[in-house]
Amino acid sequence: MPFAEIIGQDRAVEALRAALRRGALHHAYLFAGPEGVGKGTVARLLAQAANCERADSDACGACPSCRKIARGVHPDVLVIERERDMARAGRWEPKGGRTPSRDIVVDQVRELVDRRLSLRRFEGRRRFVLLDPADAMNPQSQNAILKTLEEPPPDTTLVLVSSSADGLLPTVRSRCLRLPFAPLPVEVLETRLAAAGRAPELARLAATLAAGSMGRALALDADAIGERRAAVEEAAALSSDDARAWIAFAKRRGEKREQARELCELLLVWLRDVLVRAAGAGAAPLALADLEEATDAAARLGPEAALRRIESVRRALTALRHNASAPLALEHMLIGWFHHG
Ligand SMILES: [Zn+2]
């Protein structure tokens, strides 16, 4: 797979290709951005491109080196994953029969990274250590990798793949060149979902709710969307004089923060429908056609009410992004809907 097949990450890819062409790869990169936007794929592609036997500053995908890297068996390209995942794949065994951890543990850094880097290169032109996800390194492992980040061996590049880079130790972050990966545009997600055989309406909704992540978009199948849609219907049916019902709703729907976020995104889609109807555009097609009855009922409260509700949902989304408690964020959203002025 060549770089040209990576969609929506032109800036990151261009920066890496320019460094490859100049023969000036940095010794440590931090690939930072949302989950499911291609960071891990680009990291592997970078290792392939730097070692490809045929293509220049790209990966042919077919030469022995490219194929070994793709299969994870190239001796100069080391991929470190959560201990549990590596144990499951038979690539690592925890010491003393310990249950494998969900973290990348300090033993992995010492036994795999340090030991491997103390050896000569085998067959590659450039050696790579890919830490994916780097967020899985606990503070001990991060401290253990600091030494390598400070004094990297020659012709070696470390890539830290992270969807929550701010959670890494500042000492680790400051020793890496940060390369931001962008959330994927809704249209890109929608096109890919449609190409994967999703019905057009489902593809559009999943793309809208996925926050720029292909991984999340793919996980939002018909069942998951149906479930979020049921929650919107439930919210639409809440009454302003039954506070107990909204608190119960907020508690239940706030149990999983990612689902609470997706619910808020879908509420925005629905409230735009409400706004269209409230503004008197009776014939305009609705994004959520099967909620028409609830939409018309909410539209009768007028466009100001719809706008105020949209504002409340946006505030809830901001709070969720800043790690506020999800049930509380939803509860405040509903207070904004029902108690005003
Ligand atoms: Zn190749």
Coordinates of C-alpha atoms and ligand atoms in Angstrom, one line a residue:
M1 CA 0.0 0.0 0.0
P2 CA 1.5 3.3 -1.0
F3 CA 1.1 6.7 0.8
A4 CA -1.4 7.8 -1.9
E5 CA -4.0 5.4 -0.4
I6 CA -4.0 7.3 2.9
I7 CA -7.1 9.5 2.8
G8 CA -7.5 12.8 4.6
Q9 CA -3.9 13.1 6.2
D10 CA -2.2 15.0 3.4
R11 CA -0.2 17.3 5.8
A12 CA 1.2 14.5 7.9
V13 CA 2.0 12.3 4.9
E14 CA 3.7 15.2 3.0
A15 CA 5.9 16.0 6.0
L16 CA 7.0 12.4 6.3
R17 CA 7.6 12.0 2.6
A18 CA 9.7 15.2 2.5
A19 CA 11.8 13.9 5.4
L20 CA 12.2 10.6 3.6
R21 CA 13.3 12.3 0.3
R22 CA 15.9 14.4 2.2
G23 CA 17.0 11.4 4.2
A24 CA 16.3 13.3 7.3
L25 CA 13.8 11.3 9.3
H26 CA 13.5 12.5 12.9
H27 CA 14.6 10.0 15.6
A28 CA 11.2 10.2 17.4
Y29 CA 7.8 11.1 16.2
L30 CA 4.6 11.5 18.1
F31 CA 1.6 10.7 15.8
A32 CA -1.2 12.5 17.6
G33 CA -4.8 12.6 16.7
P34 CA -8.2 10.9 17.2
E35 CA -8.5 7.1 17.1
G36 CA -9.3 5.5 13.7
V37 CA -7.8 8.1 11.4
G38 CA -4.8 6.2 10.1
K39 CA -2.0 6.9 12.5
G40 CA -1.0 3.3 13.0
T41 CA -1.2 2.6 9.2
V42 CA 1.0 5.6 8.4
A43 CA 3.5 4.5 11.1
R44 CA 3.8 1.0 9.4
L45 CA 3.9 2.6 6.0
L46 CA 6.7 4.9 7.1
A47 CA 8.8 1.9 8.2
Q48 CA 8.1 0.2 4.9
A49 CA 9.0 3.3 2.8
A50 CA 12.3 3.8 4.7
N51 CA 13.2 0.2 3.9
C52 CA 11.5 -0.5 0.6
E53 CA 13.7 -2.2 -2.0
R54 CA 11.9 -0.8 -5.0
A55 CA 10.1 2.5 -4.4
D56 CA 11.7 5.8 -3.5
S57 CA 10.3 7.6 -0.4
D58 CA 7.3 5.4 -0.7
A59 CA 6.3 1.7 -0.1
C60 CA 5.8 -0.7 -3.0
G61 CA 4.1 -3.2 -0.7
A62 CA 5.4 -6.1 -2.7
C63 CA 9.2 -6.4 -2.1
P64 CA 10.4 -8.8 0.6
S65 CA 11.1 -5.9 3.0
C66 CA 7.6 -4.4 2.6
R67 CA 6.0 -7.8 3.0
K68 CA 8.0 -8.7 6.1
I69 CA 7.0 -5.4 7.7
A70 CA 3.3 -5.9 6.8
R71 CA 3.5 -9.4 8.4
G72 CA 5.2 -8.0 11.5
V73 CA 8.3 -10.2 11.1
H74 CA 10.9 -7.7 9.9
P75 CA 13.8 -8.0 12.4
D76 CA 14.4 -4.2 12.3
V77 CA 10.8 -3.1 12.7
L78 CA 9.6 -3.7 16.2
V79 CA 6.0 -3.1 17.0
I80 CA 5.2 -2.8 20.7
E81 CA 1.5 -3.2 21.7
R82 CA -0.4 -3.7 25.0
E83 CA 1.1 -6.6 26.8
R84 CA -2.2 -8.5 26.6
D85 CA -2.4 -8.1 22.9
M86 CA 1.2 -9.2 22.3
A87 CA 0.7 -12.2 24.6
R88 CA -2.4 -13.2 22.8
A89 CA -0.6 -13.0 19.5
G90 CA 2.2 -15.2 20.9
R91 CA 4.8 -12.4 20.5
W92 CA 5.5 -11.9 24.2
E93 CA 5.2 -13.8 27.5
P94 CA 4.9 -11.9 30.8
K95 CA 7.5 -12.8 33.3
G96 CA 6.8 -15.3 36.1
G97 CA 3.5 -16.4 34.6
R98 CA 1.8 -13.1 35.5
T99 CA -1.5 -12.3 33.9
P100 CA -0.8 -10.0 30.9
S101 CA -1.5 -6.4 31.6
R102 CA -3.6 -3.9 29.5
D103 CA -0.6 -1.6 29.6
I104 CA 2.7 -1.6 27.8
V105 CA 4.8 -2.6 30.8
V106 CA 8.3 -1.7 31.7
D107 CA 9.5 -5.3 31.0
Q108 CA 8.5 -4.9 27.4
V109 CA 10.5 -1.7 27.1
R110 CA 13.5 -3.3 28.7
E111 CA 13.4 -6.7 27.1
L112 CA 12.1 -5.7 23.7
V113 CA 13.1 -2.1 23.0
D114 CA 16.4 -1.8 25.0
R115 CA 17.7 -5.3 24.1
R116 CA 16.9 -5.0 20.4
L117 CA 18.3 -1.5 20.1
S118 CA 21.6 -2.7 21.7
L119 CA 22.1 -5.0 18.7
R120 CA 23.3 -4.2 15.3
R121 CA 20.8 -3.6 12.5
F122 CA 20.0 -6.8 10.7
E123 CA 18.9 -6.2 7.2
G124 CA 17.1 -2.9 7.0
R125 CA 18.4 0.5 6.2
R126 CA 16.6 2.1 9.1
R127 CA 15.3 0.6 12.3
F128 CA 11.9 1.4 13.7
V129 CA 10.2 1.0 17.0
L130 CA 6.5 1.6 16.8
L131 CA 4.7 2.0 20.1
D132 CA 1.0 1.5 19.3
P133 CA -0.8 2.7 21.3
A134 CA 1.8 4.8 23.1
D135 CA -1.0 5.9 25.6
A136 CA -0.8 2.3 26.9
M137 CA 2.6 2.9 28.4
N138 CA 2.3 3.4 32.1
P139 CA 4.4 6.1 33.8
Q140 CA 7.1 3.4 34.6
S141 CA 7.4 2.4 31.0
Q142 CA 7.4 6.0 29.8
N143 CA 10.3 6.7 32.2
A144 CA 12.1 3.6 30.9
I145 CA 11.8 4.8 27.3
L146 CA 13.1 8.3 28.1
K147 CA 16.7 7.1 27.9
T148 CA 16.2 5.9 24.3
L149 CA 14.4 9.1 23.4
E150 CA 17.3 11.2 24.8
E151 CA 20.1 9.2 23.2
P152 CA 18.7 7.3 20.3
P153 CA 21.0 4.8 18.5
P154 CA 21.9 5.8 14.9
D155 CA 19.6 5.1 12.0
T156 CA 16.7 4.5 14.3
T157 CA 13.2 6.1 14.5
L158 CA 10.7 5.6 17.3
V159 CA 7.1 6.4 16.5
L160 CA 4.7 6.9 19.4
V161 CA 1.1 6.5 18.1
S162 CA -1.3 8.3 20.4
S163 CA -5.0 9.3 20.5
S164 CA -4.6 11.1 23.9
A165 CA -1.1 12.6 23.6
D166 CA -1.7 15.0 26.4
G167 CA -1.9 12.1 28.8
L168 CA 1.8 11.2 28.0
L169 CA 4.5 12.5 30.4
P170 CA 5.7 16.0 29.3
T171 CA 9.3 14.7 29.3
V172 CA 8.3 12.1 26.7
R173 CA 6.3 14.5 24.6
S174 CA 9.0 17.1 24.5
R175 CA 11.5 14.6 23.1
C176 CA 9.3 13.7 20.1
L177 CA 8.5 15.6 17.0
R178 CA 4.7 16.0 17.1
L179 CA 2.8 15.2 13.9
P180 CA -0.9 16.1 14.2
F181 CA -3.4 13.8 12.4
A182 CA -6.7 15.4 11.5
P183 CA -10.2 14.1 12.2
L184 CA -11.5 12.7 8.9
P185 CA -14.1 14.9 7.1
V186 CA -17.7 13.7 7.3
E187 CA -17.8 13.3 3.5
V188 CA -14.7 11.1 3.5
L189 CA -16.3 8.8 6.1
E190 CA -19.6 8.8 4.3
T191 CA -18.0 7.8 1.0
R192 CA -16.0 5.0 2.6
L193 CA -19.0 3.6 4.5
A194 CA -21.1 3.7 1.3
A195 CA -18.3 1.9 -0.5
A196 CA -18.4 -0.7 2.3
G197 CA -22.0 -1.4 1.5
R198 CA -23.9 0.8 4.1
A199 CA -27.3 2.2 3.1
P200 CA -27.0 5.9 2.2
E201 CA -29.0 7.2 5.3
L202 CA -27.0 5.0 7.7
A203 CA -23.7 5.9 6.1
R204 CA -24.6 9.6 6.5
L205 CA -25.6 9.3 10.2
A206 CA -22.7 7.1 11.2
A207 CA -20.3 9.6 9.5
T208 CA -21.9 12.5 11.3
L209 CA -21.7 10.8 14.7
A210 CA -18.2 9.4 14.4
A211 CA -16.2 12.5 15.3
G212 CA -13.8 12.1 12.3
S213 CA -12.8 8.5 13.2
M214 CA -13.1 5.8 10.6
G215 CA -12.9 3.2 13.3
R216 CA -15.9 4.6 15.2
A217 CA -17.8 5.1 11.9
L218 CA -17.4 1.5 11.1
A219 CA -18.5 0.5 14.6
L220 CA -21.7 2.5 14.2
D221 CA -23.8 -0.2 12.5
A222 CA -27.5 -0.3 12.0
D223 CA -28.0 -1.6 15.6
A224 CA -25.9 1.1 17.2
I225 CA -27.5 3.8 15.2
G226 CA -31.0 2.4 16.1
E227 CA -30.0 2.5 19.7
R228 CA -28.9 6.2 19.6
R229 CA -32.0 7.0 17.6
A230 CA -34.2 5.4 20.4
A231 CA -32.4 7.7 22.9
V232 CA -33.2 10.8 20.8
E233 CA -36.9 9.7 20.7
E234 CA -36.8 9.2 24.5
A235 CA -35.3 12.7 25.0
A236 CA -37.9 14.2 22.7
A237 CA -40.6 12.6 24.8
L238 CA -39.3 14.0 28.1
S239 CA -41.6 16.6 29.7
S240 CA -40.5 19.8 31.3
D241 CA -42.4 19.1 34.5
D242 CA -41.0 15.7 35.2
A243 CA -37.5 16.3 36.5
R244 CA -37.2 12.8 37.9
A245 CA -37.5 11.4 34.4
W246 CA -34.7 13.6 33.0
I247 CA -32.4 12.7 35.8
A248 CA -33.1 9.1 35.2
F249 CA -32.5 9.6 31.5
A250 CA -29.2 11.4 32.1
K251 CA -28.0 8.7 34.4
R252 CA -28.8 5.9 32.1
R253 CA -27.7 7.5 28.9
G254 CA -24.6 8.9 30.5
E255 CA -23.3 5.5 31.6
K256 CA -20.9 5.3 28.6
R257 CA -19.3 8.6 27.7
E258 CA -18.7 7.8 24.1
Q259 CA -22.3 6.9 23.7
A260 CA -23.4 10.0 25.5
R261 CA -21.3 12.0 23.0
E262 CA -22.9 10.2 20.0
L263 CA -26.3 10.8 21.5
C264 CA -25.5 14.5 21.6
E265 CA -24.3 14.5 18.0
L266 CA -27.6 12.8 17.0
L267 CA -29.6 15.3 19.1
L268 CA -28.0 18.1 17.0
V269 CA -29.1 16.3 13.8
W270 CA -32.6 16.0 15.1
L271 CA -32.8 19.6 16.5
R272 CA -31.8 20.9 13.1
D273 CA -34.8 19.1 11.7
V274 CA -36.9 20.7 14.5
L275 CA -35.5 24.1 13.6
V276 CA -36.4 23.6 9.9
R277 CA -39.9 22.7 10.8
A278 CA -40.3 25.5 13.4
A279 CA -39.1 28.0 10.8
G280 CA -42.1 26.9 8.7
A281 CA -40.3 24.8 6.0
G282 CA -43.0 22.1 6.2
A283 CA -42.0 20.4 3.0
A284 CA -38.2 20.2 3.6
P285 CA -36.9 16.6 3.9
L286 CA -35.9 15.5 7.4
A287 CA -32.5 14.0 8.2
L288 CA -34.4 11.7 10.7
A289 CA -37.6 11.1 8.7
D290 CA -38.9 8.4 11.1
L291 CA -39.0 10.8 14.0
E292 CA -41.3 13.2 12.1
E293 CA -44.0 13.1 14.8
A294 CA -41.7 14.0 17.6
T295 CA -40.0 16.6 15.4
D296 CA -43.3 18.4 14.6
A297 CA -44.3 18.3 18.3
A298 CA -41.0 20.0 19.3
A299 CA -41.3 22.4 16.4
R300 CA -44.5 23.8 17.8
L301 CA -42.4 25.3 20.7
G302 CA -41.0 27.7 18.1
P303 CA -37.5 28.3 16.6
E304 CA -36.2 30.1 19.7
A305 CA -36.8 26.9 21.8
A306 CA -35.0 24.8 19.1
L307 CA -32.0 27.2 19.1
R308 CA -31.8 27.2 22.8
R309 CA -31.8 23.4 22.9
I310 CA -29.1 23.3 20.2
E311 CA -27.0 25.6 22.4
S312 CA -27.5 23.3 25.4
V313 CA -26.4 20.3 23.4
R314 CA -23.3 22.1 22.2
R315 CA -22.4 23.0 25.8
A316 CA -22.9 19.3 26.8
L317 CA -20.5 18.3 23.9
T318 CA -17.9 20.7 25.1
A319 CA -18.2 19.5 28.7
L320 CA -17.8 15.9 27.5
R321 CA -14.7 16.8 25.5
H322 CA -13.3 18.2 28.7
N323 CA -13.9 15.0 30.6
A324 CA -16.9 16.3 32.6
S325 CA -19.1 13.6 34.1
A326 CA -21.3 12.3 31.3
P327 CA -24.5 12.0 33.4
L328 CA -24.0 15.5 34.8
A329 CA -23.4 16.9 31.3
L330 CA -26.6 15.4 30.0
E331 CA -28.5 16.6 33.1
H332 CA -27.3 20.2 32.6
M333 CA -28.3 19.9 28.9
L334 CA -31.8 19.0 29.9
I335 CA -32.0 21.8 32.5
G336 CA -31.1 24.1 29.6
W337 CA -33.9 22.6 27.6
F338 CA -36.6 22.9 30.2
H339 CA -35.6 25.7 32.7
H340 CA -34.8 28.9 31.0
G341 CA -35.0 32.7 31.4
Ligands
ZN1 ZN 8.8 -2.3 -1.0

